[in-house]
Coordinates of C-alpha atoms and ligand atoms in Angstrom, one line a residue:
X890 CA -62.9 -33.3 -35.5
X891 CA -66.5 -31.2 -35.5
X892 CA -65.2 -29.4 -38.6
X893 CA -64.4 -32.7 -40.4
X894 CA -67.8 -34.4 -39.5
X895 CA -69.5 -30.8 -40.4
X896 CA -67.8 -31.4 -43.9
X897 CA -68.7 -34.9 -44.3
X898 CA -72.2 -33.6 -43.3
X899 CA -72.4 -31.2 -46.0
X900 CA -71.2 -33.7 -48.8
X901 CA -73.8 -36.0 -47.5
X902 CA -76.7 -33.4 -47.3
X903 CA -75.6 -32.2 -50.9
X904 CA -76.1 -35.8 -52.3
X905 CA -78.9 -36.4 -50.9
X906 CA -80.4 -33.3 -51.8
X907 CA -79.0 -33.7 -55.4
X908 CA -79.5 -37.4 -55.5
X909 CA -83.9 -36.3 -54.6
X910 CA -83.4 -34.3 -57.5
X911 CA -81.5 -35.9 -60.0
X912 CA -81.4 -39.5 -59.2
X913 CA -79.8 -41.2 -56.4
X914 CA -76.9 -42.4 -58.6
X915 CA -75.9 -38.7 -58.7
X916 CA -76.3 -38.3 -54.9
X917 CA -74.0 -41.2 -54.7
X918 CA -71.2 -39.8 -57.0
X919 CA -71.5 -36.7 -55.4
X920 CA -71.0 -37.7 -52.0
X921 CA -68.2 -39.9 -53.1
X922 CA -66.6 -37.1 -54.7
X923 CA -67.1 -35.1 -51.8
X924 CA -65.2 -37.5 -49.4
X925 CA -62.7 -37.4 -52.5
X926 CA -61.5 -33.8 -52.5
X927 CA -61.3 -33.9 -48.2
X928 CA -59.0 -36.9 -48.8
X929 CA -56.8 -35.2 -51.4
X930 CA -56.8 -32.1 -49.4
X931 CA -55.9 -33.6 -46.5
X932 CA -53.1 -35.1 -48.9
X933 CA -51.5 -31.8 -49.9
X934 CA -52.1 -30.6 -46.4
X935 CA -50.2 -33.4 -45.3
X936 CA -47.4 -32.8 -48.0
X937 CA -46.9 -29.1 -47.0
X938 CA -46.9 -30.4 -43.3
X939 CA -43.8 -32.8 -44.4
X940 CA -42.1 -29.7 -45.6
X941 CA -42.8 -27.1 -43.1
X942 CA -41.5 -29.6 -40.7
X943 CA -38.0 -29.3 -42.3
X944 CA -37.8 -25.5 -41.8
X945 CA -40.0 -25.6 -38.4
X946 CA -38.8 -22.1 -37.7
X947 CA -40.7 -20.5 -40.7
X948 CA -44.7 -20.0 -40.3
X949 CA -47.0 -23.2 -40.7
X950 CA -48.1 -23.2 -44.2
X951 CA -51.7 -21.9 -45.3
X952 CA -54.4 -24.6 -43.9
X953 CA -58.1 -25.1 -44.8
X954 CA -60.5 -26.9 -42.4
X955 CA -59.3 -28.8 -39.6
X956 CA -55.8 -28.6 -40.5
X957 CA -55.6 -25.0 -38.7
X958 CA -57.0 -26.2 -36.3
X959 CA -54.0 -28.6 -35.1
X960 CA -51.4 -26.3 -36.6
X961 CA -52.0 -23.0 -35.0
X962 CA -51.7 -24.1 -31.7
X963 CA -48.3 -26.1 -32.5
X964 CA -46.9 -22.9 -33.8
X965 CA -47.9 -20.6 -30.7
X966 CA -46.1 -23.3 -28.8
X967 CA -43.1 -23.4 -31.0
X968 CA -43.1 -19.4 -31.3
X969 CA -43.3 -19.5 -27.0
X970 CA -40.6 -22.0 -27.0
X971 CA -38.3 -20.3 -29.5
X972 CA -39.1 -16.9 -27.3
X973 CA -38.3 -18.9 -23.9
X974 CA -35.4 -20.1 -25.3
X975 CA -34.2 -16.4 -26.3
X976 CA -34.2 -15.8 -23.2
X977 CA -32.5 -18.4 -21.6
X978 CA -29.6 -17.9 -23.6
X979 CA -29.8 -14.0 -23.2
X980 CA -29.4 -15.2 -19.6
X981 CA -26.8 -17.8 -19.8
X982 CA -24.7 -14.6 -21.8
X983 CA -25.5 -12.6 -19.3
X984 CA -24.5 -14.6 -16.4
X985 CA -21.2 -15.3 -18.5
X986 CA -20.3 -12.2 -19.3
X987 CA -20.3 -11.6 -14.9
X988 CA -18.4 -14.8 -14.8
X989 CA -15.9 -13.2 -17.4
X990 CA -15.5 -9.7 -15.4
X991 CA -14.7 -11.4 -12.3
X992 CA -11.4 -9.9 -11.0
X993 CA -10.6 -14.0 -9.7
X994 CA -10.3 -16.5 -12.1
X995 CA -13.1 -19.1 -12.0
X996 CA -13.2 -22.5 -13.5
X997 CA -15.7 -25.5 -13.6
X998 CA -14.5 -28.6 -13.5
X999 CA -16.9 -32.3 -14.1
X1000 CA -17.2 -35.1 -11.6
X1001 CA -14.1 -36.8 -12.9
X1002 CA -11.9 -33.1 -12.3
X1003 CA -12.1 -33.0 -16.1
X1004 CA -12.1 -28.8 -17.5
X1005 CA -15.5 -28.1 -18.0
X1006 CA -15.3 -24.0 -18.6
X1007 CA -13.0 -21.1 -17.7
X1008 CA -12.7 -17.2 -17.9
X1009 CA -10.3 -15.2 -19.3
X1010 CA -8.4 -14.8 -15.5
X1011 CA -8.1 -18.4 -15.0
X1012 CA -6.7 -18.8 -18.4
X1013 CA -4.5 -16.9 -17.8
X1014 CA -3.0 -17.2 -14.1
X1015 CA -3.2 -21.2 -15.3
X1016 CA -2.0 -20.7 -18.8
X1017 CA -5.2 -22.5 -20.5
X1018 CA -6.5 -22.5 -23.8
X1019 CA -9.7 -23.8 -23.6
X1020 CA -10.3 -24.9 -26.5
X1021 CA -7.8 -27.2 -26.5
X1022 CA -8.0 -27.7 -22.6
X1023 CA -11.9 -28.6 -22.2
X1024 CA -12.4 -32.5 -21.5
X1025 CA -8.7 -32.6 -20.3
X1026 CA -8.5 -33.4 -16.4
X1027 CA -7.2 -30.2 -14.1
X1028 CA -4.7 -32.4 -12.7
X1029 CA -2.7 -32.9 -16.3
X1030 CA -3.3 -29.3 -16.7
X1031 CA -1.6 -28.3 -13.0
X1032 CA 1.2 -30.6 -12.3
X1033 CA 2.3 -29.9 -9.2
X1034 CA 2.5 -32.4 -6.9
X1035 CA 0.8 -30.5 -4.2
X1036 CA -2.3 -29.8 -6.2
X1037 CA -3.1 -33.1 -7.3
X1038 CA -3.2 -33.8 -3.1
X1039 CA -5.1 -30.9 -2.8
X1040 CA -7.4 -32.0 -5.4
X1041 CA -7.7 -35.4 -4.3
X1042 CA -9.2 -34.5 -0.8
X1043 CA -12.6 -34.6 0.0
X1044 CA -13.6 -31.2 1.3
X1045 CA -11.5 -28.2 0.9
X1046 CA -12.2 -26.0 4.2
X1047 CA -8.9 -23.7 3.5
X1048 CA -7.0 -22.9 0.0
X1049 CA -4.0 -23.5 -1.1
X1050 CA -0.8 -21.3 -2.0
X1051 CA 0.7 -22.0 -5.3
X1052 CA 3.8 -21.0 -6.9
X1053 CA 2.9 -21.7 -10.8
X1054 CA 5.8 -20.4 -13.7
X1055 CA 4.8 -20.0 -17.3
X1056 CA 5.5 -18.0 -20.0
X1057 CA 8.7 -17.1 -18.0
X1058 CA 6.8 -15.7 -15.1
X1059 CA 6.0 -16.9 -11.8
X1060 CA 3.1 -16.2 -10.1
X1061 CA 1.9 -16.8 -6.6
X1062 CA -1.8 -17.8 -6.8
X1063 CA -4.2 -19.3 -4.2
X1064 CA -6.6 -22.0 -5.5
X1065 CA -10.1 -23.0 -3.5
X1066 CA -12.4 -25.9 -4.7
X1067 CA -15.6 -26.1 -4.1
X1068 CA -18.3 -28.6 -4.5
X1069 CA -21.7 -27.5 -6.4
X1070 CA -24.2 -28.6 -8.6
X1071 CA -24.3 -32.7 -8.9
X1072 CA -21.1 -33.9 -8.8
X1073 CA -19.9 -30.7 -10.3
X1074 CA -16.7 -28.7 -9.1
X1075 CA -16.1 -24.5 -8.7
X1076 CA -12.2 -23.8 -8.7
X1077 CA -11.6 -19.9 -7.8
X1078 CA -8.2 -18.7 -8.7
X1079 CA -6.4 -15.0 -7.3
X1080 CA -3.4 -14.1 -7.9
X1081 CA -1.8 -12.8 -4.6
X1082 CA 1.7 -12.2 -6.0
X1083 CA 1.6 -8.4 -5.0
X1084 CA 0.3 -9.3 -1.2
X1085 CA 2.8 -11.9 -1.4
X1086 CA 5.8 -9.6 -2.0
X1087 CA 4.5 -6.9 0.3
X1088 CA 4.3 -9.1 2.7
X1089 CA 7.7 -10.3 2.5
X1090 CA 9.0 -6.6 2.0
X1091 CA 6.6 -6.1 5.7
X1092 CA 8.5 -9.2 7.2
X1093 CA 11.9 -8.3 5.7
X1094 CA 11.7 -4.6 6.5
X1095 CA 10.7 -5.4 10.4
X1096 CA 13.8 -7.8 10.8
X1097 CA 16.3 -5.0 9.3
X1098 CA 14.6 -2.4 11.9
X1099 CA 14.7 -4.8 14.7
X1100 CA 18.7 -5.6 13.3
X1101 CA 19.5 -2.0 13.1
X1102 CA 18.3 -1.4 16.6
X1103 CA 19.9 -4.4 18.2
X1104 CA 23.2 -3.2 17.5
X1105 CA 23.0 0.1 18.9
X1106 CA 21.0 -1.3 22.2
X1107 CA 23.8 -3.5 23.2
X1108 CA 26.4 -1.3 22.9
X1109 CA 24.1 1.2 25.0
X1110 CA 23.5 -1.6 27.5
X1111 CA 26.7 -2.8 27.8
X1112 CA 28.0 0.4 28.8
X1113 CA 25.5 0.9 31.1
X1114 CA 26.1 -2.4 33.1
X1115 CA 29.5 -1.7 32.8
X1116 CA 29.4 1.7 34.6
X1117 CA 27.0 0.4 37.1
X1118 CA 28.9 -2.9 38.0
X1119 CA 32.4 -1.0 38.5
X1120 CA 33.0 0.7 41.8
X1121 CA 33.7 4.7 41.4
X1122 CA 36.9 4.4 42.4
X1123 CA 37.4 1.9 39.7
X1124 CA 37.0 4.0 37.0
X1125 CA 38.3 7.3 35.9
X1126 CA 36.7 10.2 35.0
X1127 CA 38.2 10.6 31.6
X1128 CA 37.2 6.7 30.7
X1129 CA 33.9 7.1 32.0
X1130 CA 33.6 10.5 30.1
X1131 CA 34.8 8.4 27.1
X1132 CA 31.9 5.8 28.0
X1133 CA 29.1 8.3 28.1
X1134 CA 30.2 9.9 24.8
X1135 CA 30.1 6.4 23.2
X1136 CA 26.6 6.1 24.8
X1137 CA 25.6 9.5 23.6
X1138 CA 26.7 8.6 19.6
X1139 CA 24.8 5.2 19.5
X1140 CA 21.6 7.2 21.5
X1141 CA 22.1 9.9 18.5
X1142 CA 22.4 7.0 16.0
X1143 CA 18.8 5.2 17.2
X1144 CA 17.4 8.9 17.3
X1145 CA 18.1 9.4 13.2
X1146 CA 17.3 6.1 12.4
X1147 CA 13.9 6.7 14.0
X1148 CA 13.5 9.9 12.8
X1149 CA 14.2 8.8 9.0
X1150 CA 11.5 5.8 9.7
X1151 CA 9.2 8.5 10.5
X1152 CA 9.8 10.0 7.5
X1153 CA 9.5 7.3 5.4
X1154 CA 6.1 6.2 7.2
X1155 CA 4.6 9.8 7.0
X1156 CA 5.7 10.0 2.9
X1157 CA 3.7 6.4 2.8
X1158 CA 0.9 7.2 4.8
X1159 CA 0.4 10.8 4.2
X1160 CA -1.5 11.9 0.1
X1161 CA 0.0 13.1 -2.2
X1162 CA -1.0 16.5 -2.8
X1163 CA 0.0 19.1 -4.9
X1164 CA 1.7 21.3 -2.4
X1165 CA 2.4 25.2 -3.0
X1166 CA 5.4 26.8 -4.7
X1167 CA 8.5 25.5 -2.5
X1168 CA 11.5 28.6 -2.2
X1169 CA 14.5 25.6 -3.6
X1170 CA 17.0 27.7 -3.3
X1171 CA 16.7 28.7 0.1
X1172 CA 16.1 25.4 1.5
X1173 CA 19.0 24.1 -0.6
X1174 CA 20.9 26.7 1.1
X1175 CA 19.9 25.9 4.4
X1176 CA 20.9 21.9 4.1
X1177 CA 24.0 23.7 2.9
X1178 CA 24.4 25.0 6.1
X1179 CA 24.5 22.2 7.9
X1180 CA 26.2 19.8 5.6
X1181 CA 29.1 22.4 5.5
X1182 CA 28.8 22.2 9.5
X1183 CA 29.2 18.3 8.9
X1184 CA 32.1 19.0 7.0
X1185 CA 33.8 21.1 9.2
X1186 CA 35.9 22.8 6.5
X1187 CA 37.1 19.7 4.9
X1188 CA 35.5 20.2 1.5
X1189 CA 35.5 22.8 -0.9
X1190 CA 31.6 23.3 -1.9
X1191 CA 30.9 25.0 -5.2
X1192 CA 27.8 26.4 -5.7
X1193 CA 25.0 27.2 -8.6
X1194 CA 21.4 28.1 -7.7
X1195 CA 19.1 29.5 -10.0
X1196 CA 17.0 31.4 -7.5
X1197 CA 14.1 32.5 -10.3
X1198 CA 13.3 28.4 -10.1
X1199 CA 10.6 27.2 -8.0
X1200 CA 8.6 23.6 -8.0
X1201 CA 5.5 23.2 -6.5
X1202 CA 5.4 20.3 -4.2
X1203 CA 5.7 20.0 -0.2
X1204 CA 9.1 21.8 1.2
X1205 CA 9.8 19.6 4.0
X1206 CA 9.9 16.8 2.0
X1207 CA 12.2 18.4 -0.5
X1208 CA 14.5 19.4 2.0
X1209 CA 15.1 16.3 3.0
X1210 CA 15.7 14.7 -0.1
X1211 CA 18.2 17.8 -0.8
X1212 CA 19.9 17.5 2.6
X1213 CA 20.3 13.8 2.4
X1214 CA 22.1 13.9 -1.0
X1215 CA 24.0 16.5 0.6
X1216 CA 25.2 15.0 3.6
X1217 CA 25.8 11.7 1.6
X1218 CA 28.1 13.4 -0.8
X1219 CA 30.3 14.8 2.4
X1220 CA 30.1 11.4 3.9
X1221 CA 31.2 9.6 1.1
X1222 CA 33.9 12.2 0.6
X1223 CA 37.5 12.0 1.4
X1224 CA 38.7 15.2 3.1
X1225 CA 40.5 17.9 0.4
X1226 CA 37.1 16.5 -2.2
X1227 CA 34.9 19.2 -4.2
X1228 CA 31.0 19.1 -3.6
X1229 CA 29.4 21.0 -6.4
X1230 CA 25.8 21.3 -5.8
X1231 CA 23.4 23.0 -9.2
X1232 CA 20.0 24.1 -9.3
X1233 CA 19.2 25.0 -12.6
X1234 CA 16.2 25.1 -15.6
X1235 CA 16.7 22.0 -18.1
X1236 CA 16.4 22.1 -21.7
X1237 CA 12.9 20.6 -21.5
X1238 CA 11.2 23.5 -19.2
X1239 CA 11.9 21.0 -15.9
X1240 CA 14.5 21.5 -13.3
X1241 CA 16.9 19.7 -11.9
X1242 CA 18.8 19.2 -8.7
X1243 CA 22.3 18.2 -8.8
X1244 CA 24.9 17.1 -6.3
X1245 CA 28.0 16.3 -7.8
X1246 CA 31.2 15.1 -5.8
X1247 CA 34.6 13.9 -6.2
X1248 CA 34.3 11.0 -3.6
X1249 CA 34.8 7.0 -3.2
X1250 CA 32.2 6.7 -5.9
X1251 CA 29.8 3.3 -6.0
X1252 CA 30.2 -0.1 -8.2
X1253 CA 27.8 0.0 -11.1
X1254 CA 26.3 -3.0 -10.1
X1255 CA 25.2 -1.3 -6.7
X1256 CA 23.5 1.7 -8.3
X1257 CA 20.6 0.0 -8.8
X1258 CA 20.2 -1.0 -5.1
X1259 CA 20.9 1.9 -3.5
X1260 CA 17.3 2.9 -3.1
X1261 CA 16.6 0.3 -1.1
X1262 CA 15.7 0.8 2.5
X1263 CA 18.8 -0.2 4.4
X1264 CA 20.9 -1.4 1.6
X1265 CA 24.4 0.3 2.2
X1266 CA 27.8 -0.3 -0.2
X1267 CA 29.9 -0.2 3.2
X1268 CA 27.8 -1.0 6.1
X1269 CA 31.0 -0.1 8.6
X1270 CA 31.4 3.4 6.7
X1271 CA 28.1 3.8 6.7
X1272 CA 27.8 3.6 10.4
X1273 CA 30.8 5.3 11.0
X1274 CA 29.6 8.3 9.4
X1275 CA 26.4 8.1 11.4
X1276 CA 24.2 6.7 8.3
X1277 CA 20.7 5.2 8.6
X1278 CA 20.7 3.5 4.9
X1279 CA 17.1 5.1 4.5
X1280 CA 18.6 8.4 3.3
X1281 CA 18.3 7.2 -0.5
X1282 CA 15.1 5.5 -0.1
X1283 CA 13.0 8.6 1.2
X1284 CA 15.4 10.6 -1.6
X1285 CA 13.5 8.4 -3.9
X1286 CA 10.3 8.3 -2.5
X1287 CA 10.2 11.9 -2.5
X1288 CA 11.2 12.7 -6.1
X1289 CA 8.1 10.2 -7.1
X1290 CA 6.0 12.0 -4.9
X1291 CA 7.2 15.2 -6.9
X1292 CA 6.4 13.2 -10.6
X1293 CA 10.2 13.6 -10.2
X1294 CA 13.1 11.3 -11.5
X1295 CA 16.2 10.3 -9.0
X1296 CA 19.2 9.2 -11.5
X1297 CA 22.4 8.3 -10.0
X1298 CA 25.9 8.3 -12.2
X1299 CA 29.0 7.1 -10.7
X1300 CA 32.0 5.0 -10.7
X1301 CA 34.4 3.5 -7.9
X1302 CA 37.0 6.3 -7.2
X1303 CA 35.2 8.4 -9.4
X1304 CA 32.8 10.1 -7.4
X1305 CA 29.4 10.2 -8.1
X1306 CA 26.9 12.5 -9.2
X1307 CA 23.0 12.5 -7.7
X1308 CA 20.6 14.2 -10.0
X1309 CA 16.3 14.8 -9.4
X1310 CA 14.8 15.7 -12.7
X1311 CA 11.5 17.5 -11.9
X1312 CA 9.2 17.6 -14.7
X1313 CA 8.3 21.1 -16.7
X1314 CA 4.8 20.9 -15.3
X1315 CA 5.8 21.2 -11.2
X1316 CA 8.2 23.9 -12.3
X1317 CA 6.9 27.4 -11.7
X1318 CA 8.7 31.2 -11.4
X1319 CA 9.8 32.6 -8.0
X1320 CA 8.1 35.8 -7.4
X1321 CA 11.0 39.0 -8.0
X1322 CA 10.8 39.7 -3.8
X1323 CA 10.4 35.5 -3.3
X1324 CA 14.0 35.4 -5.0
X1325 CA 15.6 38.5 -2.6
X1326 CA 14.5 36.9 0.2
X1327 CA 16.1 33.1 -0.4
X1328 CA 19.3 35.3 -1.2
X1329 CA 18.5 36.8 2.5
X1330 CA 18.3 33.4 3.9
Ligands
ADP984 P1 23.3 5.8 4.4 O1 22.6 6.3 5.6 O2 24.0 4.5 4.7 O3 24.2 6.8 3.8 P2 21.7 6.1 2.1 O4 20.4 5.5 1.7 O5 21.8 7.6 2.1 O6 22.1 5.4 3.4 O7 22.8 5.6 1.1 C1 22.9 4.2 0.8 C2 24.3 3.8 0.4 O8 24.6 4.4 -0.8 C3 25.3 4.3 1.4 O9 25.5 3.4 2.5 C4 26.5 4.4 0.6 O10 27.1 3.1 0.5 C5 26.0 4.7 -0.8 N1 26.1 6.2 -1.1 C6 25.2 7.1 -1.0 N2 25.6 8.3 -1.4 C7 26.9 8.1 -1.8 C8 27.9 9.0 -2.4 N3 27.7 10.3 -2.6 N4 29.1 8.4 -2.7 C9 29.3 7.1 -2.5 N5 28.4 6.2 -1.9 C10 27.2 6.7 -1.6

């Protein structure tokens, strides 16, 4: 405004002084043409203005007089603005980029349940596409009948376990909704399929403990009342010699299956660590020992150890693995079979332990369950010949322990063949006096 009036100011001081000199007619037309060039300036100010607007992003356009007055300071706004907005959305990236990495899917949902947003993990626990999801309510998207009832309370204190299938795989995930914002909704989504099937495998394993135990226990008890309810004189010595020995096998059963449990609890709990060159031959000959004790003559055993092979690893844990494919192939073994048992270097610079007999052999669709804890073909043979159904299972869990491969061929009548595949890199030489002494042993 003062720059205007100083202008108009100037045109009038220039007339008059012009219109002393010259005439006052001149002071006049100079005045008016004064006014005249401030108005058409102001025009094409004006006109430029009009345009700049269109592209407000660009600089304000040169400005004389007044004009930069009023447009400087609407540019430093719009350049603050433009900078504060920058950062917001630098911000909002940000804070969706943390939404994104979340290890639980997260979704936000508008007062009427409709999709609002979702990362990657919720897309894909819930099979989303957001795109074509956003707007859509949550309860088209989920239809199970137990979510919409979820969804439809008023306050969610607990979450709630769902068993979703898509893309031909079912997934156990647990859902909590939240209120926040104005109206708004949080749904967090984890997939606990894993913790699901653990915990079943917990549940499941404790009830087969507990039913391997029972069994055992009332036999044991049931002796036990029986000698103690029957008068001495009631009872023979041979019979109650033949009671305690009955007593004595299920005692010795409960005292392996305990010991394998231990076994299989140490090779969970215990890490996995390198371990120092184990002597395999000598502690395959020792399990050879006893399983030809086990025997007791009824097998032929045929032999072929390559004593210059050692693996690194831990030896107990081999030994067992080697004795329990031992004693499994002279269990599973009519009397008059063949056991042939190899320890030799493979093709690939790994090694492999063999145990190869001409017993009852296994249905192929069996083979692949025979590494689980407890599973057993014949459950009566099995106890019979004093059998845990763990052997295979720590067998197993040993060889991975060992980066090592368990591979089972066999067919019903057939007998079978047990093979662990240790990989080149565990193999290493036996020292020349290493290899004397397993012979010694
Ligand atoms: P178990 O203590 O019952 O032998 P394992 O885990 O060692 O338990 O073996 C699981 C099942 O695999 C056995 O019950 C048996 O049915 C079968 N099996 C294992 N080894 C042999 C074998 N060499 N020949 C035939 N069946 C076998």
């Amino acid at each position: 405004m003062t720059k205007t009036l100083v202008s108009i100011a100037l045109w009038a001081l220039s007339g008059w002084l012009l219109g002393a000199w010259l005439g006052a007619a001149t002071g006049w037309a100079i005045f008016a043409l004064g006014l005249l060039t401030m108005i058409l300036v102001s025009g094409l100010q004006l006109s430029r203005i009009a345009r700049w607007v269109r592209n407000i992003d660009d600089p304000p356009p040169p400005s004389i007089g007044p004009w930069d007055e009023i447009l400087a300071p609407i540019y430093r706004k719009l350049k603050q603005n433009r900078l504060d907005l920058q950062e917001r959305s630098r911000n909002f990236q940000r804070a969706l980029l943390a939404a994104e990495a979340l290890p639980d899917g997260a979704l936000t949902l508008a007062p009427d349940k409709s999709l609002l947003w979702c990362n990657q993990t919720a897309a894909e626990h819930l099979g989303l596409n957001l795109h074509q999801d956003r707007g859509h309510s949550v309860l088209n998207i989920i239809r199970a009948p137990e979510f919409a009832r979820y969804a439809r309370q008023d306050s969610w204190d607990k979450p709630l376990i769902l068993h979703l299938s898509h893309s031909g795989q079912v997934r156990t995930l647990m859902l909590h909704l939240a209120p926040y914002g104005i109206g708004q909704f949080l749904m967090v989504t984890r997939d606990i399929t894993q913790i699901e099937r653990l915990e079943n495998t917990r549940t499941e394993f404790v009830a087969n403990v507990s039913h391997e135990m029972r069994t055992p226990l009332t036999v044991l008890s049931g002796f036990v009342e029986t000698l103690l309810d029957l008068p001495d004189e009631a009872i023979s010595t041979a019979q109650r010699r033949h009671y305690l020995e009955l007593m004595a096998q299920q005692a010795h059963h409960m005292q392996a299956l305990v010991a394998d449990l231990l076994t299989l609890s140490s090779l969970e709990t215990t890490p996995n660590s390198a371990g120092a060159p184990a002597p395999v031959s000598a502690l395959i000959r020792t399990a050879l020992t006893q399983c030809q004790a086990l025997s007791k003559g009824q097998h032929q055993f045929d032999i072929q150890l390559d004593d210059s092979l050692q693996v690194t690893g831990q030896s107990k844990e081999l030994s067992s693995a080697f004795s329990n494919l031992l004693t499994n192939a002279v269990r599973y073994t009519p009397a008059g079979g063949t056991i042939t048992v190899k320890w030799t270097s493979q093709p690939d610079g790994g090694a492999c332990y063999q145990v190869h007999d001409t017993g009852i052999g296994i249905a192929t669709d069996d083979i692949p369950r025979l590494t689980e804890r407890f599973f057993r073909v014949d459950r009566g043979r099995s106890r019979v010949t004093g059998g845990t159904g763990l052997g295979l299972a720590i067998t197993k869990h040993v060889a991975l322990r060992h980066q090592a491969t368990l591979d089972i061929d066999s067919a019903p009548g057939a007998g079978s063949t047990f093979s662990i595949h240790f990989p080149a890199a565990r193999v290493c030489p036996a020292a020349p006096q290493a290899a004397v002494a397993d012979h010694a042993a």
